[in-house]
Amino acid sequence: SPGAYSASPGIELVRQDVARFLQRRDGVAAKPEDIFLSTGASDAIVSILKLLVAGEGPSRTGVLIPIPQYPLYSAAIAELSAVQLNYYLDEENCWALDVTELRRALAEGRRHCCPRVLCIINPGNPTGQVQSRRCIEDVIKFAFEEKLFLMADEVYQDNIYAEGSAFHSFKKVLFEMGPPYSEVVELASFHSVSKGFMGECGFRSGYVEVVNMDPEVKQQLAKLVSVRLCPPVSGQILLDAVVDPPKPGDPSYELFISEKTAVLSALAHKARLTQEIFNKSPGIRCNPVQGAMYSFPRIELPPRALAAAKEQGQAPDMFFCMKLLEETGICVVPGSGFGQREGTFHFR
């Protein structure tokens, strides 16, 4: 019954279907026992961070996160008293991830903590970029060399719009790289029903797959997820529908594929429209929206606006967003909520 508790890691049948979905997606074997269902991807991300955070003072766990980032990461790191280590995405190069910047952040972090975790959001939130396969290979090599645990937030994997862009899962690339990487690099990858073409966020359903995790550590993860009993069962059932959609020949396939295509086509059209209109607007510059559901335009604010924001005790981009809301009814989110390079201003 959907009103009953399930097993803590999730309903076995659903975990089997998630494993089959991953196997179809990546061409790599997946095991149900490596999959933990969760209350949205957020819950799984926090669980993995809890597992990895330890130590005090200089031995405290450092977590590398992209800037701009989805604020779940900074909030969870603060809650767990871990150390946030920022690496900046390259805005001038369509928010690309540069391993040189990762090395800088890691070296800086090692002066005052013990970096153990590298978080990646691909496709990007709030930045809308899609990482190239070459970039993912470089990140995996970096994690291997520096003995970092990889957390790959891949909840927007269905949302790819730009010509020449494609989603490459970290797990698929890892196994195609082969040994020693495929045998050693520890990876947790996340997905949810909140995004993609489903967007059923209120059901709070997602999963994490762990790869190359020590069996004894995985046993501790099983204990950790048992504390919250189980994810919402109705959400688990919905997740099963997402990972096991209608197939060609099924009675509902034609309707399913037409609805899916319509939703993703509309999002792709809006992504292009957003970019085009922003880049025609004075004082706004916007990178191509390659994937996910967001653009993160940069705004140039005149000195009087900066002064007025200061007078009101607001961040300049918050001042802009409030003015935009009051004068046009358009609601956007200030870039300062996601992190940005000093002296730059954005909104999502």
mmCIF file of C-alpha atoms in Angstrom:
data_model
loop_
_atom_site.group_PDB
_atom_site.id
_atom_site.type_symbol
_atom_site.label_atom_id
_atom_site.label_comp_id
_atom_site.label_asym_id
_atom_site.label_seq_id
_atom_site.Cartn_x
_atom_site.Cartn_y
_atom_site.Cartn_z
ATOM 1 C CA SER A 1 0.000 0.000 0.000
ATOM 2 C CA PRO A 2 1.307 3.502 -0.761
ATOM 3 C CA GLY A 3 0.203 4.393 2.767
ATOM 4 C CA ALA A 4 2.634 1.902 4.347
ATOM 5 C CA TYR A 5 6.347 2.226 5.125
ATOM 6 C CA SER A 6 8.687 0.647 2.576
ATOM 7 C CA ALA A 7 12.180 -0.699 3.144
ATOM 8 C CA SER A 8 14.451 2.197 4.163
ATOM 9 C CA PRO A 9 16.580 2.268 0.959
ATOM 10 C CA GLY A 10 13.367 2.115 -1.077
ATOM 11 C CA ILE A 11 11.046 -0.473 -2.622
ATOM 12 C CA GLU A 12 13.156 -3.329 -4.036
ATOM 13 C CA LEU A 13 11.195 -3.452 -7.314
ATOM 14 C CA VAL A 14 11.779 0.271 -7.898
ATOM 15 C CA ARG A 15 15.496 -0.042 -7.147
ATOM 16 C CA GLN A 16 15.673 -2.869 -9.701
ATOM 17 C CA ASP A 17 13.964 -0.657 -12.296
ATOM 18 C CA VAL A 18 16.374 2.222 -11.513
ATOM 19 C CA ALA A 19 19.273 -0.215 -12.028
ATOM 20 C CA ARG A 20 17.846 -1.267 -15.419
ATOM 21 C CA PHE A 21 17.359 2.405 -16.377
ATOM 22 C CA LEU A 22 21.015 3.160 -15.546
ATOM 23 C CA GLN A 23 22.171 0.102 -17.459
ATOM 24 C CA ARG A 24 20.218 1.210 -20.557
ATOM 25 C CA ARG A 25 21.527 4.776 -20.212
ATOM 26 C CA ASP A 26 25.204 3.963 -19.663
ATOM 27 C CA GLY A 27 25.756 0.499 -21.100
ATOM 28 C CA VAL A 28 27.345 -0.367 -17.729
ATOM 29 C CA ALA A 29 26.058 -2.885 -15.174
ATOM 30 C CA ALA A 30 24.117 -1.390 -12.251
ATOM 31 C CA LYS A 31 23.094 -3.174 -9.047
ATOM 32 C CA PRO A 32 19.968 -2.425 -6.970
ATOM 33 C CA GLU A 33 22.022 -2.685 -3.761
ATOM 34 C CA ASP A 34 24.078 0.346 -4.910
ATOM 35 C CA ILE A 35 20.910 2.447 -5.285
ATOM 36 C CA PHE A 36 19.224 4.325 -2.438
ATOM 37 C CA LEU A 37 15.903 6.030 -3.071
ATOM 38 C CA SER A 38 15.419 9.396 -1.423
ATOM 39 C CA THR A 39 13.084 12.297 -0.668
ATOM 40 C CA GLY A 40 14.177 14.156 -3.806
ATOM 41 C CA ALA A 41 17.823 14.422 -4.852
ATOM 42 C CA SER A 42 18.356 16.980 -2.039
ATOM 43 C CA ASP A 43 17.832 14.367 0.667
ATOM 44 C CA ALA A 44 20.325 11.991 -0.971
ATOM 45 C CA ILE A 45 22.917 14.765 -1.359
ATOM 46 C CA VAL A 46 22.662 15.649 2.344
ATOM 47 C CA SER A 47 22.930 11.941 3.313
ATOM 48 C CA ILE A 48 26.132 11.478 1.310
ATOM 49 C CA LEU A 49 27.620 14.676 2.750
ATOM 50 C CA LYS A 50 26.770 13.457 6.283
ATOM 51 C CA LEU A 51 28.620 10.251 5.523
ATOM 52 C CA LEU A 52 31.736 12.105 4.347
ATOM 53 C CA VAL A 53 32.048 14.912 6.893
ATOM 54 C CA ALA A 54 34.433 14.237 9.779
ATOM 55 C CA GLY A 55 37.313 15.675 11.803
ATOM 56 C CA GLU A 56 37.945 18.945 13.592
ATOM 57 C CA GLY A 57 40.069 22.009 12.869
ATOM 58 C CA PRO A 58 42.639 21.299 10.122
ATOM 59 C CA SER A 59 41.284 17.731 9.722
ATOM 60 C CA ARG A 60 37.706 18.961 9.090
ATOM 61 C CA THR A 61 36.251 17.802 5.766
ATOM 62 C CA GLY A 62 36.481 20.345 2.942
ATOM 63 C CA VAL A 63 33.862 20.209 0.162
ATOM 64 C CA LEU A 64 34.620 21.743 -3.240
ATOM 65 C CA ILE A 65 31.527 23.303 -4.802
ATOM 66 C CA PRO A 66 31.041 25.314 -8.008
ATOM 67 C CA ILE A 67 30.342 29.044 -7.840
ATOM 68 C CA PRO A 68 27.645 29.912 -8.855
ATOM 69 C CA GLN A 69 26.034 26.946 -7.031
ATOM 70 C CA TYR A 70 22.640 25.614 -6.035
ATOM 71 C CA PRO A 71 22.274 26.894 -2.413
ATOM 72 C CA LEU A 72 21.445 23.427 -1.081
ATOM 73 C CA TYR A 73 25.192 22.757 -1.083
ATOM 74 C CA SER A 74 26.315 25.808 0.920
ATOM 75 C CA ALA A 75 23.409 25.320 3.363
ATOM 76 C CA ALA A 76 24.139 21.610 3.938
ATOM 77 C CA ILE A 77 27.883 22.253 4.331
ATOM 78 C CA ALA A 78 27.156 24.962 6.921
ATOM 79 C CA GLU A 79 24.655 22.747 8.767
ATOM 80 C CA LEU A 80 27.189 19.908 8.976
ATOM 81 C CA SER A 81 30.014 22.285 10.024
ATOM 82 C CA ALA A 82 32.102 21.193 7.042
ATOM 83 C CA VAL A 83 34.329 23.654 5.140
ATOM 84 C CA GLN A 84 33.050 25.174 1.881
ATOM 85 C CA LEU A 85 35.752 25.427 -0.788
ATOM 86 C CA ASN A 86 34.665 27.509 -3.786
ATOM 87 C CA TYR A 87 35.844 26.886 -7.334
ATOM 88 C CA TYR A 88 34.649 29.449 -9.879
ATOM 89 C CA LEU A 89 33.091 28.479 -13.203
ATOM 90 C CA ASP A 90 34.444 30.405 -16.218
ATOM 91 C CA GLU A 91 31.719 32.853 -17.249
ATOM 92 C CA GLU A 92 33.699 34.079 -20.258
ATOM 93 C CA ASN A 93 33.802 30.494 -21.556
ATOM 94 C CA CYS A 94 30.084 29.647 -21.169
ATOM 95 C CA TRP A 95 30.481 28.712 -17.481
ATOM 96 C CA ALA A 96 32.993 25.957 -18.265
ATOM 97 C CA LEU A 97 34.741 24.034 -15.497
ATOM 98 C CA ASP A 98 38.526 24.518 -15.554
ATOM 99 C CA VAL A 99 40.742 21.962 -13.757
ATOM 100 C CA THR A 100 43.335 24.696 -13.142
ATOM 101 C CA GLU A 101 40.716 26.485 -11.019
ATOM 102 C CA LEU A 102 39.992 23.210 -9.191
ATOM 103 C CA ARG A 103 43.697 22.903 -8.359
ATOM 104 C CA ARG A 104 43.757 26.476 -7.029
ATOM 105 C CA ALA A 105 40.730 25.857 -4.780
ATOM 106 C CA LEU A 106 42.141 22.539 -3.548
ATOM 107 C CA ALA A 107 45.569 23.991 -2.713
ATOM 108 C CA GLU A 108 43.960 26.900 -0.863
ATOM 109 C CA GLY A 109 41.669 24.521 1.043
ATOM 110 C CA ARG A 110 44.507 22.253 2.166
ATOM 111 C CA ARG A 111 45.980 25.134 4.145
ATOM 112 C CA HIS A 112 43.140 25.017 6.686
ATOM 113 C CA CYS A 113 41.104 21.791 6.215
ATOM 114 C CA CYS A 114 41.115 18.321 4.652
ATOM 115 C CA PRO A 115 39.390 18.421 1.223
ATOM 116 C CA ARG A 116 37.602 15.104 0.660
ATOM 117 C CA VAL A 117 34.679 15.855 -1.656
ATOM 118 C CA LEU A 118 34.221 17.399 -5.117
ATOM 119 C CA CYS A 119 30.666 18.383 -6.122
ATOM 120 C CA ILE A 120 29.707 18.817 -9.789
ATOM 121 C CA ILE A 121 26.343 20.068 -11.107
ATOM 122 C CA ASN A 122 25.847 18.970 -14.729
ATOM 123 C CA PRO A 123 23.805 20.313 -16.482
ATOM 124 C CA GLY A 124 24.379 23.429 -14.423
ATOM 125 C CA ASN A 125 22.078 25.106 -11.922
ATOM 126 C CA PRO A 126 21.901 28.144 -11.992
ATOM 127 C CA THR A 127 24.214 28.520 -14.993
ATOM 128 C CA GLY A 128 22.645 26.262 -17.641
ATOM 129 C CA GLN A 129 25.898 24.875 -19.053
ATOM 130 C CA VAL A 130 26.474 21.263 -20.188
ATOM 131 C CA GLN A 131 29.930 19.811 -19.615
ATOM 132 C CA SER A 132 31.831 18.257 -22.481
ATOM 133 C CA ARG A 133 33.029 14.680 -22.286
ATOM 134 C CA ARG A 134 36.634 15.919 -22.280
ATOM 135 C CA CYS A 135 35.890 18.100 -19.245
ATOM 136 C CA ILE A 136 34.331 15.159 -17.373
ATOM 137 C CA GLU A 137 37.402 13.006 -18.114
ATOM 138 C CA ASP A 138 39.657 15.761 -16.765
ATOM 139 C CA VAL A 139 37.567 16.016 -13.581
ATOM 140 C CA ILE A 140 37.694 12.227 -13.047
ATOM 141 C CA LYS A 141 41.490 12.229 -13.486
ATOM 142 C CA PHE A 142 41.741 15.110 -11.011
ATOM 143 C CA ALA A 143 39.579 13.266 -8.433
ATOM 144 C CA PHE A 144 41.708 10.133 -8.934
ATOM 145 C CA GLU A 145 45.005 12.007 -8.457
ATOM 146 C CA GLU A 146 43.809 13.926 -5.411
ATOM 147 C CA LYS A 147 41.788 11.071 -3.815
ATOM 148 C CA LEU A 148 38.529 13.033 -3.799
ATOM 149 C CA PHE A 149 35.025 11.569 -3.540
ATOM 150 C CA LEU A 150 32.955 12.712 -6.553
ATOM 151 C CA MET A 151 29.348 13.855 -6.147
ATOM 152 C CA ALA A 152 27.641 14.290 -9.543
ATOM 153 C CA ASP A 153 24.329 16.167 -9.432
ATOM 154 C CA GLU A 154 22.757 15.110 -12.755
ATOM 155 C CA VAL A 155 19.080 15.945 -12.148
ATOM 156 C CA TYR A 156 18.775 17.963 -15.401
ATOM 157 C CA GLN A 157 20.101 15.181 -17.642
ATOM 158 C CA ASP A 158 16.989 15.188 -19.875
ATOM 159 C CA ASN A 159 17.174 18.947 -20.462
ATOM 160 C CA ILE A 160 19.730 19.504 -23.235
ATOM 161 C CA TYR A 161 19.007 22.246 -25.773
ATOM 162 C CA ALA A 162 22.112 23.620 -27.492
ATOM 163 C CA GLU A 163 23.322 22.190 -30.780
ATOM 164 C CA GLY A 164 26.506 20.193 -30.196
ATOM 165 C CA SER A 165 25.754 19.687 -26.482
ATOM 166 C CA ALA A 166 25.096 16.212 -25.095
ATOM 167 C CA PHE A 167 24.683 14.749 -21.621
ATOM 168 C CA HIS A 168 27.463 12.381 -20.550
ATOM 169 C CA SER A 169 26.943 10.717 -17.184
ATOM 170 C CA PHE A 170 29.963 10.613 -14.886
ATOM 171 C CA LYS A 171 29.463 6.875 -14.386
ATOM 172 C CA LYS A 172 29.490 6.104 -18.114
ATOM 173 C CA VAL A 173 32.623 8.195 -18.736
ATOM 174 C CA LEU A 174 34.314 6.685 -15.663
ATOM 175 C CA PHE A 175 33.811 3.118 -16.895
ATOM 176 C CA GLU A 176 34.726 3.947 -20.493
ATOM 177 C CA MET A 177 38.032 5.374 -19.179
ATOM 178 C CA GLY A 178 38.715 1.925 -17.676
ATOM 179 C CA PRO A 179 41.279 1.000 -14.980
ATOM 180 C CA PRO A 180 42.670 2.397 -12.785
ATOM 181 C CA TYR A 181 39.951 5.096 -12.736
ATOM 182 C CA SER A 182 36.944 2.748 -13.033
ATOM 183 C CA GLU A 183 38.222 0.616 -10.145
ATOM 184 C CA VAL A 184 39.209 3.362 -7.710
ATOM 185 C CA VAL A 185 37.301 6.633 -8.133
ATOM 186 C CA GLU A 186 34.409 6.816 -5.649
ATOM 187 C CA LEU A 187 31.282 8.356 -7.133
ATOM 188 C CA ALA A 188 27.763 9.180 -6.011
ATOM 189 C CA SER A 189 25.385 10.320 -8.759
ATOM 190 C CA PHE A 190 21.951 11.830 -8.208
ATOM 191 C CA HIS A 191 18.716 12.105 -10.178
ATOM 192 C CA SER A 192 15.137 13.072 -9.317
ATOM 193 C CA VAL A 193 11.596 13.342 -10.692
ATOM 194 C CA SER A 194 11.564 17.087 -9.945
ATOM 195 C CA LYS A 195 13.252 18.149 -13.164
ATOM 196 C CA GLY A 196 13.596 16.858 -16.736
ATOM 197 C CA PHE A 197 10.284 16.675 -18.593
ATOM 198 C CA MET A 198 8.374 15.306 -15.570
ATOM 199 C CA GLY A 199 8.727 18.196 -13.115
ATOM 200 C CA GLU A 200 6.720 16.417 -10.409
ATOM 201 C CA CYS A 201 8.664 18.118 -7.624
ATOM 202 C CA GLY A 202 5.986 17.934 -4.912
ATOM 203 C CA PHE A 203 6.191 14.137 -4.812
ATOM 204 C CA ARG A 204 9.732 14.461 -3.356
ATOM 205 C CA SER A 205 11.372 11.526 -5.063
ATOM 206 C CA GLY A 206 14.898 10.803 -6.271
ATOM 207 C CA TYR A 207 17.810 8.436 -5.878
ATOM 208 C CA VAL A 208 21.557 8.175 -5.462
ATOM 209 C CA GLU A 209 23.739 5.462 -7.008
ATOM 210 C CA VAL A 210 27.072 4.825 -5.305
ATOM 211 C CA VAL A 211 30.020 3.474 -7.290
ATOM 212 C CA ASN A 212 33.238 1.977 -5.864
ATOM 213 C CA MET A 213 32.096 2.604 -2.288
ATOM 214 C CA ASP A 214 33.739 0.380 0.319
ATOM 215 C CA PRO A 215 31.174 -2.259 1.457
ATOM 216 C CA GLU A 216 31.624 -1.324 5.135
ATOM 217 C CA VAL A 217 31.009 2.352 4.335
ATOM 218 C CA LYS A 218 27.959 1.417 2.268
ATOM 219 C CA GLN A 219 26.654 -0.465 5.320
ATOM 220 C CA GLN A 220 26.938 2.780 7.322
ATOM 221 C CA LEU A 221 25.033 4.604 4.559
ATOM 222 C CA ALA A 222 22.261 1.987 4.854
ATOM 223 C CA LYS A 223 22.093 2.694 8.610
ATOM 224 C CA LEU A 224 22.059 6.435 7.992
ATOM 225 C CA VAL A 225 19.098 6.311 5.575
ATOM 226 C CA SER A 226 17.250 4.005 7.998
ATOM 227 C CA VAL A 227 17.032 6.879 10.479
ATOM 228 C CA ARG A 228 14.416 8.608 8.305
ATOM 229 C CA LEU A 229 12.473 5.314 7.826
ATOM 230 C CA CYS A 230 11.785 5.625 4.062
ATOM 231 C CA PRO A 231 11.131 8.149 1.288
ATOM 232 C CA PRO A 232 7.461 8.926 0.490
ATOM 233 C CA VAL A 233 6.063 5.752 -1.057
ATOM 234 C CA SER A 234 3.870 7.612 -3.591
ATOM 235 C CA GLY A 235 7.034 9.390 -4.769
ATOM 236 C CA GLN A 236 8.860 6.074 -5.138
ATOM 237 C CA ILE A 237 6.001 4.768 -7.306
ATOM 238 C CA LEU A 238 6.221 7.880 -9.487
ATOM 239 C CA LEU A 239 10.005 7.459 -9.778
ATOM 240 C CA ASP A 240 9.352 3.941 -11.090
ATOM 241 C CA ALA A 241 7.214 5.444 -13.879
ATOM 242 C CA VAL A 242 10.023 7.903 -14.740
ATOM 243 C CA VAL A 243 12.766 5.260 -14.986
ATOM 244 C CA ASP A 244 10.549 2.720 -16.772
ATOM 245 C CA PRO A 245 8.601 4.824 -19.319
ATOM 246 C CA PRO A 246 6.369 3.455 -22.097
ATOM 247 C CA LYS A 247 8.322 1.669 -24.848
ATOM 248 C CA PRO A 248 7.664 1.535 -28.620
ATOM 249 C CA GLY A 249 4.680 -0.756 -29.142
ATOM 250 C CA ASP A 250 3.116 -0.025 -25.734
ATOM 251 C CA PRO A 251 -0.445 1.401 -25.951
ATOM 252 C CA SER A 252 0.555 4.683 -24.274
ATOM 253 C CA TYR A 253 3.872 5.159 -26.100
ATOM 254 C CA GLU A 254 2.677 7.555 -28.833
ATOM 255 C CA LEU A 255 0.969 9.886 -26.352
ATOM 256 C CA PHE A 256 3.932 9.713 -23.955
ATOM 257 C CA ILE A 257 6.544 10.555 -26.593
ATOM 258 C CA SER A 258 4.459 13.398 -28.056
ATOM 259 C CA GLU A 259 3.975 14.971 -24.591
ATOM 260 C CA LYS A 260 7.657 14.535 -23.693
ATOM 261 C CA THR A 261 8.747 16.073 -27.026
ATOM 262 C CA ALA A 262 6.318 18.984 -26.590
ATOM 263 C CA VAL A 263 7.586 19.828 -23.093
ATOM 264 C CA LEU A 264 11.282 19.636 -24.014
ATOM 265 C CA SER A 265 10.739 21.550 -27.299
ATOM 266 C CA ALA A 266 8.955 24.346 -25.411
ATOM 267 C CA LEU A 267 11.809 24.552 -22.890
ATOM 268 C CA ALA A 268 14.391 24.644 -25.714
ATOM 269 C CA HIS A 269 12.442 27.445 -27.449
ATOM 270 C CA LYS A 270 12.274 29.451 -24.195
ATOM 271 C CA ALA A 271 16.009 28.902 -23.603
ATOM 272 C CA ARG A 272 16.850 30.394 -27.031
ATOM 273 C CA LEU A 273 14.335 33.211 -26.601
ATOM 274 C CA THR A 274 15.690 34.116 -23.148
ATOM 275 C CA GLN A 275 19.264 34.309 -24.392
ATOM 276 C CA GLU A 276 18.346 36.352 -27.504
ATOM 277 C CA ILE A 277 16.193 38.896 -25.640
ATOM 278 C CA PHE A 278 18.665 39.405 -22.792
ATOM 279 C CA ASN A 279 21.552 39.988 -25.190
ATOM 280 C CA LYS A 280 19.513 42.703 -26.953
ATOM 281 C CA SER A 281 18.866 44.468 -23.630
ATOM 282 C CA PRO A 282 21.244 47.276 -22.563
ATOM 283 C CA GLY A 283 23.400 46.340 -19.591
ATOM 284 C CA ILE A 284 22.557 42.613 -19.696
ATOM 285 C CA ARG A 285 24.779 39.851 -21.078
ATOM 286 C CA CYS A 286 23.711 36.198 -21.183
ATOM 287 C CA ASN A 287 25.627 33.042 -22.094
ATOM 288 C CA PRO A 288 23.941 30.403 -24.287
ATOM 289 C CA VAL A 289 21.577 28.209 -22.261
ATOM 290 C CA GLN A 290 22.869 24.739 -23.155
ATOM 291 C CA GLY A 291 20.716 22.773 -20.705
ATOM 292 C CA ALA A 292 18.869 22.608 -17.348
ATOM 293 C CA MET A 293 16.082 25.190 -16.783
ATOM 294 C CA TYR A 294 17.903 28.440 -16.085
ATOM 295 C CA SER A 295 19.887 31.301 -17.501
ATOM 296 C CA PHE A 296 22.215 33.351 -15.284
ATOM 297 C CA PRO A 297 22.576 36.733 -17.017
ATOM 298 C CA ARG A 298 25.173 39.269 -15.915
ATOM 299 C CA ILE A 299 23.950 42.807 -15.256
ATOM 300 C CA GLU A 300 25.932 46.036 -15.298
ATOM 301 C CA LEU A 301 24.560 48.422 -12.681
ATOM 302 C CA PRO A 302 25.305 52.173 -12.821
ATOM 303 C CA PRO A 303 26.973 53.940 -9.839
ATOM 304 C CA ARG A 304 23.689 55.555 -8.703
ATOM 305 C CA ALA A 305 22.004 52.130 -8.502
ATOM 306 C CA LEU A 306 24.924 50.773 -6.448
ATOM 307 C CA ALA A 307 24.645 53.777 -4.118
ATOM 308 C CA ALA A 308 20.870 53.358 -3.764
ATOM 309 C CA ALA A 309 21.291 49.643 -2.965
ATOM 310 C CA LYS A 310 23.861 50.461 -0.296
ATOM 311 C CA GLU A 311 21.549 53.075 1.200
ATOM 312 C CA GLN A 312 18.795 50.463 1.488
ATOM 313 C CA GLY A 313 21.158 47.842 2.920
ATOM 314 C CA GLN A 314 20.630 45.500 -0.036
ATOM 315 C CA ALA A 315 23.039 43.614 -2.289
ATOM 316 C CA PRO A 316 23.074 45.449 -5.663
ATOM 317 C CA ASP A 317 21.559 42.496 -7.566
ATOM 318 C CA MET A 318 18.849 42.102 -4.904
ATOM 319 C CA PHE A 319 18.057 45.821 -5.349
ATOM 320 C CA PHE A 320 17.764 45.252 -9.121
ATOM 321 C CA CYS A 321 15.525 42.190 -8.667
ATOM 322 C CA MET A 322 13.192 44.018 -6.279
ATOM 323 C CA LYS A 323 12.927 47.000 -8.647
ATOM 324 C CA LEU A 324 12.201 44.637 -11.543
ATOM 325 C CA LEU A 325 9.470 42.925 -9.520
ATOM 326 C CA GLU A 326 7.880 46.186 -8.341
ATOM 327 C CA GLU A 327 7.931 47.898 -11.736
ATOM 328 C CA THR A 328 7.199 44.991 -14.110
ATOM 329 C CA GLY A 329 5.805 42.120 -12.008
ATOM 330 C CA ILE A 330 8.651 39.894 -13.260
ATOM 331 C CA CYS A 331 10.167 37.782 -10.465
ATOM 332 C CA VAL A 332 13.805 36.638 -10.740
ATOM 333 C CA VAL A 333 16.340 35.513 -8.122
ATOM 334 C CA PRO A 334 19.471 37.580 -7.315
ATOM 335 C CA GLY A 335 22.847 36.068 -8.189
ATOM 336 C CA SER A 336 24.164 36.786 -4.700
ATOM 337 C CA GLY A 337 22.029 33.864 -3.487
ATOM 338 C CA PHE A 338 24.071 31.474 -5.649
ATOM 339 C CA GLY A 339 27.535 33.035 -5.329
ATOM 340 C CA GLN A 340 29.388 35.040 -7.996
ATOM 341 C CA ARG A 341 32.791 36.586 -8.549
ATOM 342 C CA GLU A 342 33.464 39.705 -6.492
ATOM 343 C CA GLY A 343 32.254 42.843 -8.262
ATOM 344 C CA THR A 344 29.907 41.018 -10.687
ATOM 345 C CA PHE A 345 26.111 40.940 -10.497
ATOM 346 C CA HIS A 346 23.661 38.409 -11.925
ATOM 347 C CA PHE A 347 20.150 37.030 -11.607
ATOM 348 C CA ARG A 348 18.699 33.577 -12.301
#
